[in-house]
PDB file of C-alpha atoms in Angstrom:
ATOM      1  CA  MET A1064      94.959  75.506  73.738  1.00 41.00           C
ATOM      2  CA  ILE A1065      97.981  77.472  75.372  1.00 45.00           C
ATOM      3  CA  VAL A1066      97.819  81.245  75.098  1.00 47.00           C
ATOM      4  CA  THR A1067     100.883  83.427  75.882  1.00 48.00           C
ATOM      5  CA  ILE A1068     100.288  86.571  77.670  1.00 45.00           C
ATOM      6  CA  ASN A1069     103.208  88.882  78.603  1.00 47.00           C
ATOM      7  CA  LYS A1070     105.552  85.754  78.218  1.00 47.00           C
ATOM      8  CA  LEU A1071     103.542  83.577  80.508  1.00 44.00           C
ATOM      9  CA  GLN A1072     101.352  80.586  79.453  1.00 51.00           C
ATOM     10  CA  ARG A1073      97.733  80.987  80.391  1.00 52.00           C
ATOM     11  CA  GLY A1074      96.303  77.732  81.534  1.00 56.00           C
ATOM     12  CA  PHE A1075      99.459  76.959  83.666  1.00 76.00           C
ATOM     13  CA  ARG A1076      99.160  79.712  86.429  1.00 88.00           C
ATOM     14  CA  PRO A1077      96.410  81.264  88.479  1.00 96.00           C
ATOM     15  CA  LYS A1078      94.407  84.017  86.800  1.00 96.00           C
ATOM     16  CA  LEU A1079      95.019  87.380  88.054  1.00 98.00           C
ATOM     17  CA  GLY A1080      92.457  90.195  88.505  1.00 98.00           C
ATOM     18  CA  LEU A1081      93.274  93.947  89.155  1.00 98.00           C
ATOM     19  CA  ALA A1082      90.899  96.120  90.955  1.00 97.00           C
ATOM     20  CA  LEU A1083      91.359 100.024  90.654  1.00 97.00           C
ATOM     21  CA  SER A1084      89.741 102.096  93.220  1.00 94.00           C
ATOM     22  CA  GLY A1085      88.291 105.706  92.790  1.00 91.00           C
ATOM     23  CA  GLY A1086      90.385 108.665  93.916  1.00 86.00           C
ATOM     24  CA  GLY A1087      89.794 111.661  91.641  1.00 85.00           C
ATOM     25  CA  LEU A1088      93.191 112.856  90.236  1.00 87.00           C
ATOM     26  CA  ARG A1089      94.821 110.300  92.408  1.00 90.00           C
ATOM     27  CA  GLY A1090      93.643 107.913  89.788  1.00 93.00           C
ATOM     28  CA  THR A1091      96.441 108.758  87.632  1.00 95.00           C
ATOM     29  CA  SER A1092      98.465 106.643  89.909  1.00 96.00           C
ATOM     30  CA  HIS A1093      96.914 103.496  88.413  1.00 98.00           C
ATOM     31  CA  ILE A1094      98.694 104.185  85.264  1.00 98.00           C
ATOM     32  CA  GLY A1095     102.055 103.912  87.010  1.00 98.00           C
ATOM     33  CA  VAL A1096     100.674 100.697  88.527  1.00 98.00           C
ATOM     34  CA  LEU A1097      99.953  99.248  85.127  1.00 98.00           C
ATOM     35  CA  ARG A1098     103.333 100.324  83.794  1.00 98.00           C
ATOM     36  CA  ALA A1099     105.144  98.497  86.620  1.00 98.00           C
ATOM     37  CA  LEU A1100     103.140  95.303  86.180  1.00 98.00           C
ATOM     38  CA  ILE A1101     103.814  95.347  82.469  1.00 98.00           C
ATOM     39  CA  ASP A1102     107.430  96.123  82.927  1.00 98.00           C
ATOM     40  CA  HIS A1103     107.796  92.958  85.111  1.00 98.00           C
ATOM     41  CA  ASN A1104     105.708  90.801  82.956  1.00 97.00           C
ATOM     42  CA  ILE A1105     102.746  90.342  85.302  1.00 97.00           C
ATOM     43  CA  PRO A1106      99.795  89.357  83.242  1.00 97.00           C
ATOM     44  CA  ILE A1107      96.268  90.823  83.893  1.00 97.00           C
ATOM     45  CA  ASP A1108      93.322  88.571  83.095  1.00 97.00           C
ATOM     46  CA  TYR A1109      90.489  90.576  84.496  1.00 98.00           C
ATOM     47  CA  ILE A1110      90.173  94.160  85.430  1.00 98.00           C
ATOM     48  CA  SER A1111      87.656  96.231  87.320  1.00 98.00           C
ATOM     49  CA  GLY A1112      87.409  99.855  88.358  1.00 98.00           C
ATOM     50  CA  THR A1113      85.273 102.465  90.301  1.00 96.00           C
ATOM     51  CA  SER A1114      85.115 106.064  89.194  1.00 94.00           C
ATOM     52  CA  ALA A1115      88.633 107.218  88.228  1.00 94.00           C
ATOM     53  CA  GLY A1116      89.747 103.639  88.342  1.00 97.00           C
ATOM     54  CA  ALA A1117      86.844 102.850  85.966  1.00 97.00           C
ATOM     55  CA  VAL A1118      88.483 105.245  83.450  1.00 97.00           C
ATOM     56  CA  VAL A1119      91.835 103.692  83.588  1.00 98.00           C
ATOM     57  CA  ALA A1120      90.454 100.157  83.761  1.00 98.00           C
ATOM     58  CA  THR A1121      88.449 100.649  80.519  1.00 98.00           C
ATOM     59  CA  MET A1122      91.439 102.186  78.714  1.00 98.00           C
ATOM     60  CA  TYR A1123      93.511  99.290  79.548  1.00 98.00           C
ATOM     61  CA  ALA A1124      90.901  96.789  78.711  1.00 98.00           C
ATOM     62  CA  CYS A1125      90.418  98.370  75.361  1.00 97.00           C
ATOM     63  CA  GLY A1126      94.143  98.048  74.647  1.00 97.00           C
ATOM     64  CA  TYR A1127      95.604 101.492  75.450  1.00 97.00           C
ATOM     65  CA  SER A1128      99.111 101.249  76.907  1.00 97.00           C
ATOM     66  CA  PRO A1129     100.058 103.114  80.024  1.00 97.00           C
ATOM     67  CA  GLN A1130     102.281 105.445  77.800  1.00 97.00           C
ATOM     68  CA  GLN A1131      99.282 106.335  75.624  1.00 97.00           C
ATOM     69  CA  MET A1132      97.158 107.177  78.652  1.00 96.00           C
ATOM     70  CA  GLN A1133      99.803 109.396  80.039  1.00 95.00           C
ATOM     71  CA  LEU A1134      99.909 111.219  76.722  1.00 95.00           C
ATOM     72  CA  ILE A1135      96.000 111.590  76.706  1.00 93.00           C
ATOM     73  CA  ILE A1136      96.183 113.003  80.137  1.00 90.00           C
ATOM     74  CA  HIS A1137      98.699 115.727  79.016  1.00 89.00           C
ATOM     75  CA  ASP A1138      96.361 116.854  76.186  1.00 87.00           C
ATOM     76  CA  ILE A1139      93.073 117.027  78.212  1.00 86.00           C
ATOM     77  CA  ASP A1140      91.623 120.486  78.200  1.00 81.00           C
ATOM     78  CA  ILE A1141      89.706 120.358  81.671  1.00 75.00           C
ATOM     79  CA  PRO A1142      87.605 123.582  81.222  1.00 73.00           C
ATOM     80  CA  ASN A1143      86.382 122.329  77.813  1.00 79.00           C
ATOM     81  CA  LEU A1144      84.997 119.116  79.411  1.00 77.00           C
ATOM     82  CA  VAL A1145      82.968 120.901  82.150  1.00 74.00           C
ATOM     83  CA  ASP A1146      79.645 121.819  81.363  1.00 66.00           C
ATOM     84  CA  LEU A1147      78.075 123.627  84.363  1.00 68.00           C
ATOM     85  CA  LYS A1148      74.429 123.388  84.984  1.00 60.00           C
ATOM     86  CA  VAL A1149      74.158 125.951  87.624  1.00 56.00           C
ATOM     87  CA  THR A1150      75.128 129.710  87.203  1.00 53.00           C
ATOM     88  CA  SER A1151      74.812 132.531  89.613  1.00 49.00           C
ATOM     89  CA  SER A1152      71.567 133.400  87.996  1.00 54.00           C
ATOM     90  CA  ASP A1153      70.264 129.765  88.292  1.00 52.00           C
ATOM     91  CA  LEU A1154      71.085 129.935  92.113  1.00 48.00           C
ATOM     92  CA  PHE A1155      69.155 133.147  92.473  1.00 52.00           C
ATOM     93  CA  LYS A1156      66.165 131.630  90.667  1.00 55.00           C
ATOM     94  CA  HIS A1157      66.288 128.631  92.699  1.00 47.00           C
ATOM     95  CA  GLY A1158      66.552 130.541  95.956  1.00 50.00           C
ATOM     96  CA  PHE A1159      63.658 132.559  94.916  1.00 49.00           C
ATOM     97  CA  LYS A1160      61.566 129.405  94.078  1.00 53.00           C
ATOM     98  CA  TRP A1161      62.413 128.183  97.559  1.00 46.00           C
ATOM     99  CA  LEU A1162      61.134 131.283  99.251  1.00 49.00           C
ATOM    100  CA  MET A1163      57.918 131.451  97.362  1.00 50.00           C
ATOM    101  CA  SER A1164      57.167 127.637  97.565  1.00 52.00           C
ATOM    102  CA  GLY A1165      57.055 127.852 101.451  1.00 51.00           C
ATOM    103  CA  LYS A1166      59.433 124.877 101.637  1.00 50.00           C
ATOM    104  CA  PHE A1167      61.708 124.684 104.610  1.00 45.00           C
ATOM    105  CA  ARG A1168      64.550 122.858 102.788  1.00 50.00           C
ATOM    106  CA  PHE A1169      66.664 124.926 100.386  1.00 44.00           C
ATOM    107  CA  TRP A1170      68.290 121.822  98.970  1.00 45.00           C
ATOM    108  CA  SER A1171      64.879 120.522  97.812  1.00 49.00           C
ATOM    109  CA  VAL A1172      64.651 123.016  94.979  1.00 46.00           C
ATOM    110  CA  LEU A1173      68.363 122.778  93.844  1.00 51.00           C
ATOM    111  CA  PRO A1174      69.252 120.701  90.674  1.00 55.00           C
ATOM    112  CA  THR A1175      70.592 117.229  91.100  1.00 59.00           C
ATOM    113  CA  GLY A1176      74.115 118.261  90.238  1.00 60.00           C
ATOM    114  CA  LEU A1177      76.486 121.089  89.170  1.00 71.00           C
ATOM    115  CA  ILE A1178      77.896 119.460  85.923  1.00 81.00           C
ATOM    116  CA  LYS A1179      75.780 117.871  83.215  1.00 82.00           C
ATOM    117  CA  GLY A1180      78.507 115.368  82.168  1.00 79.00           C
ATOM    118  CA  GLU A1181      77.494 115.301  78.559  1.00 87.00           C
ATOM    119  CA  LYS A1182      80.877 116.774  77.489  1.00 90.00           C
ATOM    120  CA  ILE A1183      82.734 114.219  79.419  1.00 92.00           C
ATOM    121  CA  GLU A1184      80.532 111.407  77.969  1.00 93.00           C
ATOM    122  CA  ASP A1185      81.289 112.751  74.461  1.00 94.00           C
ATOM    123  CA  PHE A1186      85.017 112.650  75.246  1.00 94.00           C
ATOM    124  CA  LEU A1187      84.842 109.100  76.675  1.00 95.00           C
ATOM    125  CA  ALA A1188      82.987 108.168  73.305  1.00 95.00           C
ATOM    126  CA  GLN A1189      85.792 109.387  71.271  1.00 94.00           C
ATOM    127  CA  LEU A1190      88.145 106.943  73.255  1.00 95.00           C
ATOM    128  CA  TRP A1191      85.966 104.043  72.961  1.00 95.00           C
ATOM    129  CA  HIS A1192      83.543 104.723  69.986  1.00 91.00           C
ATOM    130  CA  GLN A1193      80.414 102.350  70.182  1.00 93.00           C
ATOM    131  CA  ARG A1194      82.278  99.604  72.014  1.00 96.00           C
ATOM    132  CA  THR A1195      80.314  97.829  74.952  1.00 97.00           C
ATOM    133  CA  VAL A1196      81.482  95.940  77.849  1.00 97.00           C
ATOM    134  CA  ARG A1197      81.441  92.791  75.831  1.00 95.00           C
ATOM    135  CA  ASP A1198      83.864  94.342  73.192  1.00 96.00           C
ATOM    136  CA  THR A1199      87.140  94.643  75.424  1.00 97.00           C
ATOM    137  CA  LYS A1200      90.410  92.765  74.952  1.00 96.00           C
ATOM    138  CA  ILE A1201      90.216  91.254  78.622  1.00 97.00           C
ATOM    139  CA  PRO A1202      87.050  90.925  80.933  1.00 97.00           C
ATOM    140  CA  LEU A1203      86.120  94.243  82.452  1.00 98.00           C
ATOM    141  CA  ALA A1204      83.654  95.326  85.287  1.00 98.00           C
ATOM    142  CA  ILE A1205      82.719  99.017  86.004  1.00 98.00           C
ATOM    143  CA  THR A1206      80.745  99.804  89.144  1.00 97.00           C
ATOM    144  CA  ALA A1207      77.942 102.323  89.867  1.00 97.00           C
ATOM    145  CA  VAL A1208      75.210 102.656  92.323  1.00 96.00           C
ATOM    146  CA  ASP A1209      71.390 103.085  91.725  1.00 97.00           C
ATOM    147  CA  ILE A1210      70.261 105.635  94.167  1.00 94.00           C
ATOM    148  CA  ASN A1211      66.584 104.553  93.793  1.00 95.00           C
ATOM    149  CA  SER A1212      67.028 101.022  94.766  1.00 96.00           C
ATOM    150  CA  ALA A1213      70.443 101.144  96.615  1.00 94.00           C
ATOM    151  CA  ASP A1214      71.669  98.352  94.299  1.00 96.00           C
ATOM    152  CA  THR A1215      75.238  98.007  93.102  1.00 96.00           C
ATOM    153  CA  VAL A1216      75.246  98.083  89.328  1.00 97.00           C
ATOM    154  CA  PHE A1217      77.985  96.158  87.625  1.00 97.00           C
ATOM    155  CA  PHE A1218      78.704  96.924  83.798  1.00 97.00           C
ATOM    156  CA  THR A1219      80.548  93.697  82.960  1.00 96.00           C
ATOM    157  CA  SER A1220      81.582  91.022  80.697  1.00 91.00           C
ATOM    158  CA  PRO A1221      79.105  88.083  81.079  1.00 87.00           C
ATOM    159  CA  LEU A1222      79.728  86.122  84.287  1.00 82.00           C
ATOM    160  CA  PRO A1223      80.066  82.477  84.865  1.00 78.00           C
ATOM    161  CA  ALA A1224      76.646  80.793  85.827  1.00 70.00           C
ATOM    162  CA  ASN A1225      75.557  81.267  89.378  1.00 65.00           C
ATOM    163  CA  ARG A1226      77.984  83.815  90.420  1.00 65.00           C
ATOM    164  CA  THR A1227      76.102  86.681  91.873  1.00 71.00           C
ATOM    165  CA  ILE A1228      76.698  89.393  94.390  1.00 85.00           C
ATOM    166  CA  LEU A1229      73.959  90.335  96.874  1.00 84.00           C
ATOM    167  CA  ASN A1230      71.928  93.567  96.095  1.00 90.00           C
ATOM    168  CA  ALA A1231      73.520  93.915  92.793  1.00 93.00           C
ATOM    169  CA  ARG A1232      72.505  94.179  89.171  1.00 94.00           C
ATOM    170  CA  TYR A1233      74.548  93.224  86.058  1.00 94.00           C
ATOM    171  CA  TYR A1234      74.536  94.731  82.584  1.00 95.00           C
ATOM    172  CA  HIS A1235      76.522  93.235  79.741  1.00 94.00           C
ATOM    173  CA  ASN A1236      75.704  95.297  76.644  1.00 95.00           C
ATOM    174  CA  ALA A1237      76.151  98.816  77.835  1.00 97.00           C
ATOM    175  CA  LEU A1238      78.199 101.388  76.057  1.00 98.00           C
ATOM    176  CA  LEU A1239      81.513 101.782  77.666  1.00 98.00           C
ATOM    177  CA  CYS A1240      81.213 105.659  77.500  1.00 97.00           C
ATOM    178  CA  GLU A1241      77.818 105.351  79.425  1.00 97.00           C
ATOM    179  CA  ALA A1242      79.100 102.819  82.029  1.00 98.00           C
ATOM    180  CA  VAL A1243      82.104 105.013  82.914  1.00 97.00           C
ATOM    181  CA  ARG A1244      79.984 108.106  82.869  1.00 96.00           C
ATOM    182  CA  ALA A1245      77.795 106.486  85.480  1.00 97.00           C
ATOM    183  CA  SER A1246      80.707 105.282  87.616  1.00 97.00           C
ATOM    184  CA  ILE A1247      82.295 108.949  87.791  1.00 94.00           C
ATOM    185  CA  SER A1248      78.970 110.598  88.751  1.00 92.00           C
ATOM    186  CA  ILE A1249      80.016 111.957  92.087  1.00 85.00           C
ATOM    187  CA  PRO A1250      76.771 112.795  94.078  1.00 82.00           C
ATOM    188  CA  GLY A1251      76.124 116.643  93.965  1.00 76.00           C
ATOM    189  CA  VAL A1252      78.907 117.352  91.477  1.00 81.00           C
ATOM    190  CA  PHE A1253      77.618 115.439  88.380  1.00 86.00           C
ATOM    191  CA  PHE A1254      74.105 115.051  87.382  1.00 89.00           C
ATOM    192  CA  PRO A1255      73.311 111.333  87.949  1.00 92.00           C
ATOM    193  CA  LYS A1256      73.409 109.229  84.926  1.00 95.00           C
ATOM    194  CA  LYS A1257      69.915 107.931  83.623  1.00 95.00           C
ATOM    195  CA  TYR A1258      70.175 104.317  82.427  1.00 96.00           C
ATOM    196  CA  ARG A1259      67.274 101.894  81.770  1.00 96.00           C
ATOM    197  CA  GLY A1260      65.096 103.626  84.502  1.00 95.00           C
ATOM    198  CA  MET A1261      67.867 103.863  87.027  1.00 97.00           C
ATOM    199  CA  THR A1262      69.530 106.970  88.491  1.00 96.00           C
ATOM    200  CA  LEU A1263      73.227 105.998  88.738  1.00 96.00           C
ATOM    201  CA  VAL A1264      75.879 107.547  90.702  1.00 95.00           C
ATOM    202  CA  ASP A1265      79.617 107.061  91.585  1.00 92.00           C
ATOM    203  CA  GLY A1266      80.153 103.426  92.329  1.00 91.00           C
ATOM    204  CA  ALA A1267      82.423 104.586  95.401  1.00 88.00           C
ATOM    205  CA  VAL A1268      79.217 105.031  97.389  1.00 87.00           C
ATOM    206  CA  LYS A1269      79.118 101.377  97.843  1.00 89.00           C
ATOM    207  CA  ASN A1270      82.107  99.694  96.344  1.00 91.00           C
ATOM    208  CA  ASN A1271      85.301 101.833  95.842  1.00 91.00           C
ATOM    209  CA  LEU A1272      87.530  98.964  95.446  1.00 93.00           C
ATOM    210  CA  PRO A1273      85.582  96.308  93.362  1.00 94.00           C
ATOM    211  CA  THR A1274      87.588  93.279  94.293  1.00 95.00           C
ATOM    212  CA  ASP A1275      84.374  91.055  94.965  1.00 93.00           C
ATOM    213  CA  ILE A1276      83.276  91.218  91.225  1.00 95.00           C
ATOM    214  CA  LEU A1277      86.650  90.073  90.026  1.00 95.00           C
ATOM    215  CA  SER A1278      86.358  86.803  92.208  1.00 92.00           C
ATOM    216  CA  HIS A1279      82.891  86.299  90.600  1.00 92.00           C
ATOM    217  CA  MET A1280      84.211  86.835  87.238  1.00 93.00           C
ATOM    218  CA  GLY A1281      86.720  83.906  87.710  1.00 92.00           C
ATOM    219  CA  ALA A1282      89.986  85.535  89.021  1.00 95.00           C
ATOM    220  CA  ASP A1283      92.059  83.213  91.150  1.00 95.00           C
ATOM    221  CA  LYS A1284      94.148  85.810  92.646  1.00 97.00           C
ATOM    222  CA  ILE A1285      93.325  89.610  93.048  1.00 97.00           C
ATOM    223  CA  ILE A1286      95.571  92.645  93.034  1.00 97.00           C
ATOM    224  CA  ALA A1287      93.990  95.645  94.606  1.00 96.00           C
ATOM    225  CA  VAL A1288      95.086  99.381  94.100  1.00 96.00           C
ATOM    226  CA  ASP A1289      93.442 101.536  96.956  1.00 93.00           C
ATOM    227  CA  LEU A1290      93.630 105.169  96.404  1.00 89.00           C
ATOM    228  CA  GLY A1291      90.865 105.867  98.886  1.00 75.00           C
ATOM    229  CA  TYR A1292      91.084 108.075 101.901  1.00 65.00           C
ATOM    230  CA  ALA A1293      93.479 106.651 104.357  1.00 63.00           C
ATOM    231  CA  GLY A1294      92.246 108.542 107.621  1.00 60.00           C
ATOM    232  CA  GLN A1295      94.766 111.490 107.386  1.00 64.00           C
ATOM    233  CA  PRO A1296      93.554 114.831 108.823  1.00 66.00           C
ATOM    234  CA  ASN A1297      92.069 117.279 106.413  1.00 67.00           C
ATOM    235  CA  TYR A1298      91.803 120.978 107.389  1.00 65.00           C
ATOM    236  CA  GLU A1299      91.304 122.374 104.038  1.00 70.00           C
ATOM    237  CA  ILE A1300      87.613 121.571 103.820  1.00 70.00           C
ATOM    238  CA  ASP A1301      85.839 124.948 103.343  1.00 68.00           C
ATOM    239  CA  SER A1302      82.919 124.384 100.979  1.00 68.00           C
ATOM    240  CA  VAL A1303      79.612 122.362 100.577  1.00 66.00           C
ATOM    241  CA  GLY A1304      81.309 120.550  97.690  1.00 65.00           C
ATOM    242  CA  GLU A1305      84.429 119.636  99.688  1.00 71.00           C
ATOM    243  CA  ILE A1306      82.312 118.521 102.698  1.00 73.00           C
ATOM    244  CA  LEU A1307      80.352 116.118 100.330  1.00 69.00           C
ATOM    245  CA  LEU A1308      83.389 114.742  98.761  1.00 70.00           C
ATOM    246  CA  GLN A1309      85.095 114.047 102.114  1.00 72.00           C
ATOM    247  CA  CYS A1310      81.876 112.394 103.410  1.00 73.00           C
ATOM    248  CA  ILE A1311      82.016 110.062 100.291  1.00 70.00           C
ATOM    249  CA  GLU A1312      85.685 109.197 101.091  1.00 72.00           C
ATOM    250  CA  ILE A1313      85.056 108.490 104.618  1.00 73.00           C
ATOM    251  CA  MET A1314      82.122 106.041 103.575  1.00 71.00           C
ATOM    252  CA  GLY A1315      84.278 104.546 100.724  1.00 67.00           C
ATOM    253  CA  ARG A1316      87.171 103.784 103.367  1.00 72.00           C
ATOM    254  CA  GLU A1317      84.867 102.200 105.811  1.00 70.00           C
ATOM    255  CA  VAL A1318      83.253  99.824 103.021  1.00 71.00           C
ATOM    256  CA  THR A1319      86.674  99.120 101.677  1.00 73.00           C
ATOM    257  CA  LEU A1320      87.895  98.016 105.077  1.00 72.00           C
ATOM    258  CA  MET A1321      84.898  95.910 105.932  1.00 71.00           C
ATOM    259  CA  LYS A1322      84.249  94.246 102.438  1.00 70.00           C
ATOM    260  CA  SER A1323      86.516  94.791  99.535  1.00 70.00           C
ATOM    261  CA  GLU A1324      89.847  93.878 101.017  1.00 71.00           C
ATOM    262  CA  LYS A1325      88.743  90.342 101.967  1.00 83.00           C
ATOM    263  CA  TYR A1326      89.008  89.319  98.450  1.00 92.00           C
ATOM    264  CA  ALA A1327      92.383  90.971  97.814  1.00 94.00           C
ATOM    265  CA  ASP A1328      95.580  88.813  97.898  1.00 96.00           C
ATOM    266  CA  VAL A1329      97.796  91.820  97.526  1.00 96.00           C
ATOM    267  CA  ILE A1330      96.902  95.701  98.254  1.00 94.00           C
ATOM    268  CA  ILE A1331      99.075  98.519  96.660  1.00 96.00           C
ATOM    269  CA  ARG A1332      98.508 101.842  98.324  1.00 94.00           C
ATOM    270  CA  PRO A1333     100.452 104.723  96.602  1.00 94.00           C
ATOM    271  CA  GLN A1334     101.247 107.440  99.037  1.00 87.00           C
ATOM    272  CA  SER A1335     100.220 110.947  97.744  1.00 80.00           C
ATOM    273  CA  ASN A1336      99.220 112.965 100.742  1.00 75.00           C
ATOM    274  CA  ASP A1337     101.864 115.405 100.174  1.00 72.00           C
ATOM    275  CA  LEU A1338     100.737 116.164  96.454  1.00 74.00           C
ATOM    276  CA  ASN A1339      98.074 118.629  95.398  1.00 71.00           C
ATOM    277  CA  HIS A1340      94.987 116.538  94.570  1.00 65.00           C
ATOM    278  CA  LYS A1341      93.540 119.259  92.434  1.00 72.00           C
ATOM    279  CA  ASP A1342      96.562 120.065  90.146  1.00 73.00           C
ATOM    280  CA  LEU A1343      96.458 118.112  86.820  1.00 77.00           C
ATOM    281  CA  LYS A1344      99.957 119.275  86.259  1.00 81.00           C
ATOM    282  CA  GLN A1345     100.938 116.842  89.135  1.00 87.00           C
ATOM    283  CA  ALA A1346      99.837 113.835  87.046  1.00 89.00           C
ATOM    284  CA  ASN A1347     103.312 112.652  86.269  1.00 92.00           C
ATOM    285  CA  GLU A1348     104.349 112.526  89.923  1.00 93.00           C
ATOM    286  CA  PHE A1349     101.187 110.599  90.868  1.00 94.00           C
ATOM    287  CA  ILE A1350     101.910 108.017  87.995  1.00 96.00           C
ATOM    288  CA  LYS A1351     105.572 107.807  89.532  1.00 96.00           C
ATOM    289  CA  ARG A1352     103.973 107.125  92.985  1.00 96.00           C
ATOM    290  CA  GLY A1353     101.897 104.460  91.570  1.00 97.00           C
ATOM    291  CA  TYR A1354     104.863 102.830  89.783  1.00 98.00           C
ATOM    292  CA  HIS A1355     107.089 102.751  92.880  1.00 97.00           C
ATOM    293  CA  ALA A1356     104.389 101.540  95.113  1.00 97.00           C
ATOM    294  CA  THR A1357     104.029  98.674  92.933  1.00 98.00           C
ATOM    295  CA  LEU A1358     107.647  97.765  92.804  1.00 98.00           C
ATOM    296  CA  GLU A1359     107.452  97.586  96.519  1.00 98.00           C
ATOM    297  CA  LYS A1360     104.895  94.714  96.168  1.00 98.00           C
ATOM    298  CA  ILE A1361     106.393  93.136  93.059  1.00 98.00           C
ATOM    299  CA  ASN A1362     107.793  90.032  94.852  1.00 98.00           C
ATOM    300  CA  GLU A1363     104.359  89.382  96.637  1.00 97.00           C
ATOM    301  CA  ILE A1364     102.726  89.831  93.307  1.00 98.00           C
ATOM    302  CA  ARG A1365     104.951  87.264  91.538  1.00 97.00           C
ATOM    303  CA  ASP A1366     104.284  84.834  94.267  1.00 97.00           C
ATOM    304  CA  LEU A1367     100.542  84.929  93.355  1.00 96.00           C
ATOM    305  CA  LEU A1368     101.687  83.260  89.969  1.00 94.00           C
ATOM    306  CA  LEU A1369     103.113  80.153  91.522  1.00 90.00           C
TER     307      LEU A1369
END
């Protein structure tokens, strides 16, 4: 049977996979990448994502267009999605507990995160309702990490037989809102996501650019969008949270350079160092950067279809 996708006949060309990395607000660049690929009739047969990339990948896999994603971003009320777990009084209580317990590590009496994540998970559930990773329009993979076992956790469409990755687990029936909530759980910022006895955190801890899973899912050629830390100096780190985030960025970069890139045939790296990575009002500019970075690679991407 011949299936036509984006004006190209499936079955007569290599199957393309698209991997979307984490990157916080920079993740809106993925929307521009998708828009450019669609504008140039590049089919996407498989898609994967980590953290912010997991959000965009899941939306696309469920049928949202880049234009619809952009409208949703404009309507997001960030303060309404933040359910802080730790208040000033909580910090005082934890400090007092530390002093009275005789423990020498203040961190040992602090909670496991600052944000519960329940409001964000409810918001994600409104987007995808009760859909699971089996219910997407194209095969999808979302990454997280179990901090108890150090295993990578893939929430993914069923895999072909005998295709597995070392030190990884696979779940095919998870709700999309739970899977993405796990993938965005930045250590120290979000409470880890509890799932089937596991304690799940941001997939960027081990796999910020999930190209390997696309290969195992059946992709013949892989496009990777790397929004990770590129080694540029950062002199604005002045809090515990920012130190932690920078450490994750650095670790993610090393893992990407050593592991993930070997599966990618084309890598897109939108440049946004001059933009404010904390200002949602700049989302349109991030989207534009993703679009133009993809155009620069469009001939290489077309060659993948030959």
